[in-house]
Short mmCIF file of C-alpha atoms in Angstrom, two decimals:
data_model
loop_
_atom_site.label_atom_id
_atom_site.label_comp_id
_atom_site.label_asym_id
_atom_site.label_seq_id
_atom_site.Cartn_x
_atom_site.Cartn_y
_atom_site.Cartn_z
CA UNK A 106 -15.22 4.84 16.31
CA UNK A 107 -18.12 2.48 15.69
CA UNK A 108 -17.02 0.54 12.65
CA UNK A 109 -18.40 -2.19 10.51
CA UNK A 110 -17.50 -3.50 7.11
CA UNK A 111 -19.16 -1.12 4.66
CA UNK A 112 -18.87 1.97 6.90
CA UNK A 113 -18.34 4.87 4.51
CA UNK A 114 -15.82 7.67 4.90
CA UNK A 115 -16.96 11.18 4.03
CA UNK A 116 -16.43 11.66 0.30
CA UNK A 117 -13.72 14.22 -0.44
CA UNK A 118 -13.07 16.20 -3.60
CA UNK A 119 -9.74 17.91 -4.14
CA UNK A 120 -9.02 20.49 -6.81
CA UNK A 121 -5.61 20.12 -8.52
CA UNK A 122 -4.16 23.01 -10.53
CA UNK A 123 -0.82 23.46 -12.31
CA UNK A 124 0.38 25.51 -9.37
CA UNK A 125 -0.25 22.55 -7.05
CA UNK A 126 1.86 20.34 -9.30
CA UNK A 127 4.76 22.81 -9.28
CA UNK A 128 4.56 23.00 -5.51
CA UNK A 129 4.44 19.22 -5.17
CA UNK A 130 7.40 18.84 -7.52
CA UNK A 131 9.46 21.08 -5.28
CA UNK A 132 8.40 19.42 -2.04
CA UNK A 133 8.87 15.88 -3.28
CA UNK A 134 11.89 16.39 -5.51
CA UNK A 135 10.11 14.85 -8.53
CA UNK A 136 10.81 17.33 -11.35
CA UNK A 137 9.79 15.10 -14.25
CA UNK A 138 8.66 17.68 -16.87
CA UNK A 139 5.53 15.67 -17.79
CA UNK A 140 4.15 17.20 -14.57
CA UNK A 141 4.66 20.80 -15.62
CA UNK A 142 5.57 21.07 -19.33
CA UNK A 143 2.93 20.49 -22.04
CA UNK A 144 5.55 20.12 -24.78
CA UNK A 145 7.20 17.22 -22.94
CA UNK A 146 3.89 15.66 -21.94
CA UNK A 147 2.46 15.65 -25.46
CA UNK A 148 5.77 14.48 -26.96
CA UNK A 149 5.48 11.24 -24.95
CA UNK A 150 1.86 10.72 -26.02
CA UNK A 151 0.01 12.20 -23.07
CA UNK A 152 -2.96 14.51 -23.65
CA UNK A 153 -1.17 17.18 -21.63
CA UNK A 154 0.47 17.78 -18.27
CA UNK A 155 -0.55 15.11 -15.73
CA UNK A 156 -0.45 15.07 -11.94
CA UNK A 157 2.26 13.08 -10.19
CA UNK A 158 0.75 9.70 -9.33
CA UNK A 159 2.25 10.17 -5.87
CA UNK A 160 0.36 13.47 -5.52
CA UNK A 161 -2.92 11.71 -6.23
CA UNK A 162 -1.91 9.00 -3.75
CA UNK A 163 -1.21 11.70 -1.15
CA UNK A 164 -4.63 13.32 -1.69
CA UNK A 165 -6.36 9.97 -1.33
CA UNK A 166 -4.37 9.40 1.87
CA UNK A 167 -5.72 12.68 3.26
CA UNK A 168 -9.26 11.32 2.97
CA UNK A 169 -8.17 8.55 5.35
CA UNK A 170 -6.10 10.59 7.80
CA UNK A 171 -8.75 13.34 7.97
CA UNK A 172 -11.26 10.63 8.83
CA UNK A 173 -9.18 9.03 11.57
CA UNK A 174 -7.81 12.36 12.81
CA UNK A 175 -4.54 10.56 13.51
CA UNK A 176 -2.10 10.46 10.57
CA UNK A 177 0.32 8.26 12.54
CA UNK A 178 -2.31 5.51 12.57
CA UNK A 179 -2.02 4.86 8.81
CA UNK A 180 0.36 1.91 8.97
CA UNK A 181 0.06 0.52 5.44
CA UNK A 182 -0.96 2.18 2.23
CA UNK A 183 -0.82 0.94 -1.33
CA UNK A 184 -2.12 1.92 -4.74
CA UNK A 185 -1.85 0.94 -8.37
CA UNK A 186 -1.60 3.88 -10.75
CA UNK A 187 -4.21 3.43 -13.46
CA UNK A 188 -5.12 6.43 -15.56
CA UNK A 189 -3.28 9.71 -15.30
CA UNK A 190 -5.01 12.82 -13.91
CA UNK A 191 -4.78 15.38 -16.71
CA UNK A 192 -4.45 18.90 -15.32
CA UNK A 193 -5.41 21.65 -17.81
CA UNK A 194 -3.60 24.96 -17.81
CA UNK A 195 -6.47 27.03 -16.39
CA UNK A 196 -7.75 28.22 -13.03
CA UNK A 197 -10.09 25.27 -12.63
CA UNK A 198 -7.53 22.51 -13.02
CA UNK A 199 -8.79 18.98 -12.39
CA UNK A 200 -10.82 17.42 -9.62
CA UNK A 201 -9.92 14.24 -7.76
CA UNK A 202 -12.71 12.57 -5.82
CA UNK A 203 -12.00 10.05 -3.11
CA UNK A 204 -14.59 7.66 -1.81
CA UNK A 205 -13.59 5.26 0.97
CA UNK A 206 -15.25 2.51 2.87
CA UNK A 207 -14.24 -0.01 5.46
CA UNK A 208 -13.36 -3.16 3.52
CA UNK A 209 -12.36 -5.46 6.36
CA UNK A 210 -11.82 -5.59 10.12
CA UNK A 211 -8.43 -7.16 10.74
CA UNK A 212 -6.59 -8.58 13.74
CA UNK A 213 -5.52 -6.33 16.61
CA UNK A 214 -8.27 -3.80 15.89
CA UNK A 215 -6.75 -2.76 12.59
CA UNK A 216 -9.11 -1.66 9.83
CA UNK A 217 -8.69 -1.91 6.07
CA UNK A 218 -10.07 1.03 4.14
CA UNK A 219 -10.71 0.53 0.42
CA UNK A 220 -10.51 3.67 -1.68
CA UNK A 221 -12.10 4.54 -5.00
CA UNK A 222 -10.33 7.49 -6.58
CA UNK A 223 -11.72 9.12 -9.69
CA UNK A 224 -11.10 12.15 -11.87
CA UNK A 225 -13.42 13.31 -14.61
CA UNK A 226 -15.57 10.25 -13.96
CA UNK A 227 -12.74 7.77 -14.54
CA UNK A 228 -10.98 5.65 -11.98
CA UNK A 229 -7.38 6.89 -11.65
CA UNK A 230 -6.10 4.60 -8.90
CA UNK A 231 -6.93 0.94 -8.45
CA UNK A 232 -6.34 -1.51 -5.62
CA UNK A 233 -6.03 1.53 -3.36
CA UNK A 234 -6.05 0.32 0.22
CA UNK A 235 -5.01 1.72 3.57
CA UNK A 236 -4.64 -0.09 6.85
CA UNK A 237 -5.33 1.95 9.96
CA UNK A 238 -4.18 0.88 13.40
CA UNK A 239 -6.33 1.52 16.47
CA UNK A 240 -5.52 4.63 18.52
CA UNK B 38 14.68 -5.98 -23.67
CA UNK B 39 13.57 -8.59 -21.17
CA UNK B 40 14.65 -8.31 -17.56
CA UNK B 41 16.90 -10.97 -16.14
CA UNK B 42 15.18 -12.93 -13.38
CA UNK B 43 18.56 -13.47 -11.76
CA UNK B 44 18.28 -9.87 -10.61
CA UNK B 45 15.66 -10.81 -8.02
CA UNK B 46 17.12 -10.54 -4.54
CA UNK B 47 19.93 -8.21 -5.59
CA UNK B 48 20.57 -5.62 -2.92
CA UNK B 49 22.51 -2.38 -3.17
CA UNK B 50 24.74 -0.62 -0.65
CA UNK B 51 22.98 1.66 1.85
CA UNK B 52 22.38 5.27 0.80
CA UNK B 53 23.89 8.31 2.39
CA UNK B 54 22.03 9.57 5.44
CA UNK B 55 18.85 11.58 4.74
CA UNK B 56 18.28 13.96 7.62
CA UNK B 57 14.58 14.73 8.11
CA UNK B 58 14.01 18.38 9.02
CA UNK B 59 10.89 20.07 10.34
CA UNK B 60 10.81 22.59 7.50
CA UNK B 61 10.85 19.84 4.86
CA UNK B 62 7.93 18.05 6.54
CA UNK B 63 5.90 21.25 6.78
CA UNK B 64 6.65 22.02 3.14
CA UNK B 65 5.54 18.56 2.02
CA UNK B 66 2.36 18.73 4.12
CA UNK B 67 1.52 22.12 2.60
CA UNK B 68 2.18 20.82 -0.93
CA UNK B 69 -0.41 18.08 -0.44
CA UNK B 70 -2.80 20.59 1.12
CA UNK B 71 -2.86 18.89 4.52
CA UNK B 72 -3.28 21.34 7.38
CA UNK B 73 -2.92 18.84 10.24
CA UNK B 74 -0.83 20.40 13.04
CA UNK B 75 1.05 17.13 13.73
CA UNK B 76 3.10 17.83 10.58
CA UNK B 77 4.20 21.33 11.60
CA UNK B 78 3.65 22.02 15.29
CA UNK B 79 5.93 20.06 17.65
CA UNK B 80 3.63 20.66 20.64
CA UNK B 81 0.64 19.29 18.75
CA UNK B 82 2.72 16.29 17.65
CA UNK B 83 3.82 15.62 21.24
CA UNK B 84 0.21 15.90 22.45
CA UNK B 85 -0.59 13.19 19.89
CA UNK B 86 2.14 10.96 21.34
CA UNK B 87 5.01 11.65 18.95
CA UNK B 88 8.47 12.87 19.99
CA UNK B 89 8.45 15.57 17.28
CA UNK B 90 6.50 16.54 14.15
CA UNK B 91 5.79 13.57 11.91
CA UNK B 92 5.70 13.09 8.15
CA UNK B 93 2.55 12.59 6.05
CA UNK B 94 2.22 8.91 5.11
CA UNK B 95 3.48 9.37 1.54
CA UNK B 96 6.45 11.59 2.45
CA UNK B 97 8.67 8.48 2.46
CA UNK B 98 8.65 8.66 -1.35
CA UNK B 99 10.85 11.77 -1.20
CA UNK B 100 13.55 9.55 0.29
CA UNK B 101 12.77 6.17 -1.22
CA UNK B 102 12.29 6.92 -4.91
CA UNK B 103 15.67 8.53 -5.27
CA UNK B 104 17.22 5.60 -3.43
CA UNK B 105 15.45 3.18 -5.80
CA UNK B 106 17.12 4.90 -8.78
CA UNK B 107 20.26 2.97 -7.87
CA UNK B 108 18.55 0.05 -9.62
CA UNK B 109 18.23 1.93 -12.90
CA UNK B 110 21.91 2.86 -12.70
CA UNK B 111 22.85 -0.83 -12.49
CA UNK B 112 24.33 -1.78 -15.89
CA UNK B 113 22.80 -5.28 -15.49
CA UNK B 114 19.28 -3.80 -15.35
CA UNK B 115 18.13 -3.38 -18.92
CA UNK B 116 15.32 -0.95 -18.27
CA UNK B 117 14.75 1.92 -20.67
CA UNK B 118 14.40 4.86 -18.27
CA UNK B 119 12.75 7.06 -20.90
CA UNK B 120 9.84 4.60 -20.92
CA UNK B 121 9.56 4.08 -17.20
CA UNK B 122 6.35 4.91 -15.39
CA UNK B 123 5.37 4.33 -11.79
CA UNK B 124 3.02 1.33 -11.74
CA UNK B 125 2.37 0.66 -8.08
CA UNK B 126 3.43 2.00 -4.71
CA UNK B 127 3.16 0.54 -1.25
CA UNK B 128 4.28 1.82 2.14
CA UNK B 129 4.49 -0.19 5.33
CA UNK B 130 5.17 2.17 8.21
CA UNK B 131 6.86 0.59 11.20
CA UNK B 132 6.48 3.95 12.87
CA UNK B 133 5.90 7.46 11.47
CA UNK B 134 8.93 9.24 10.02
CA UNK B 135 9.64 12.26 12.21
CA UNK B 136 11.78 15.36 12.35
CA UNK B 137 15.28 14.56 13.50
CA UNK B 138 15.34 11.12 11.89
CA UNK B 139 18.59 10.24 10.18
CA UNK B 140 17.40 7.72 7.60
CA UNK B 141 19.39 5.26 5.56
CA UNK B 142 17.80 3.59 2.52
CA UNK B 143 18.69 0.09 1.39
CA UNK B 144 17.28 -1.00 -1.97
CA UNK B 145 16.56 -4.57 -3.02
CA UNK B 146 15.04 -5.93 -6.22
CA UNK B 147 11.94 -7.88 -5.13
CA UNK B 148 10.68 -8.88 -8.56
CA UNK B 149 11.64 -8.57 -12.22
CA UNK B 150 9.49 -9.88 -15.02
CA UNK B 151 8.31 -9.14 -18.50
CA UNK B 152 4.58 -9.18 -19.20
CA UNK B 153 3.12 -8.56 -22.64
CA UNK B 154 6.27 -6.75 -23.75
CA UNK B 155 6.36 -4.51 -20.68
CA UNK B 156 9.22 -4.85 -18.20
CA UNK B 157 8.06 -4.77 -14.59
CA UNK B 158 10.57 -4.21 -11.85
CA UNK B 159 9.73 -4.07 -8.17
CA UNK B 160 12.21 -2.26 -5.95
CA UNK B 161 11.89 -2.46 -2.17
CA UNK B 162 13.48 0.31 -0.17
CA UNK B 163 13.98 -0.35 3.51
CA UNK B 164 14.27 2.89 5.46
CA UNK B 165 15.90 2.56 8.83
CA UNK B 166 17.54 4.95 11.23
CA UNK B 167 21.33 5.09 11.22
CA UNK B 168 21.16 2.80 14.23
CA UNK B 169 19.16 0.23 12.30
CA UNK B 170 15.67 0.84 13.70
CA UNK B 171 13.12 -0.06 10.98
CA UNK B 172 11.02 2.98 10.04
CA UNK B 173 9.34 2.33 6.67
CA UNK B 174 9.37 -0.19 3.85
CA UNK B 175 8.54 1.51 0.55
CA UNK B 176 7.97 -0.74 -2.44
CA UNK B 177 7.76 0.73 -5.94
CA UNK B 178 6.77 -1.18 -9.04
CA UNK B 179 8.26 0.48 -12.11
CA UNK B 180 6.96 -0.30 -15.58
CA UNK B 181 8.97 0.18 -18.77
CA UNK B 182 6.40 0.11 -21.52
CA UNK B 183 7.33 -1.95 -24.53
CA UNK B 184 8.29 -0.11 -27.67
#
């Protein structure tokens, strides 16, 4: 891969529906009802059911591993959860868009990828960074 | 209630063994919509240099977050669970988690502070094999929003 600081990853957009959240809850073991129950979500002051932050993190990670083609190469990955991704109870759900670019070339051929993750035009993750090791 | 800084450095006994199965990894990969064969096809994983199918990079949370709950069960940790949200997450993978791994989680409090009425607690979960091989360090910052 011919890389330089500023190299952009293909932008990815992922659709997230209620069904995806139910499925993620089961696979991850995180059954917090704010991710599937509107009554609970609104009772704690949320606009409605929100996606698991870890689900959004996983989607953003896909943008990196799809780019490298080697999921085992993602050696470090961190995010700060900013705004929640609100997922309406309809067939459209929400969209999460992931834009990545090479932020730094590190020692030993490792590359830092900086991610910008938005939903409905708002940034939902901040300080989202992945470090990819060379093949 | 403010968190006690004395908590920093406190470590908890290792968890029970979490046995990583192929079906669980495939289920998690499908749940995040990732169709990569290295998560579900052992031959493809071996062709990519792994002994067996591997886990997606964020799968470690399925092991580590439950382990980190030991902190909230500690009577010395005055964190109101009903107000806790996940503030930050970081994974350092020493190698990919893979099917057949028998993982043990050891949780340590890395930081505890109160900022603007919010309690911030950082729990580090070291995942190793039963034999002590480091696999992943998963660090979660939990935020209990002030009342």
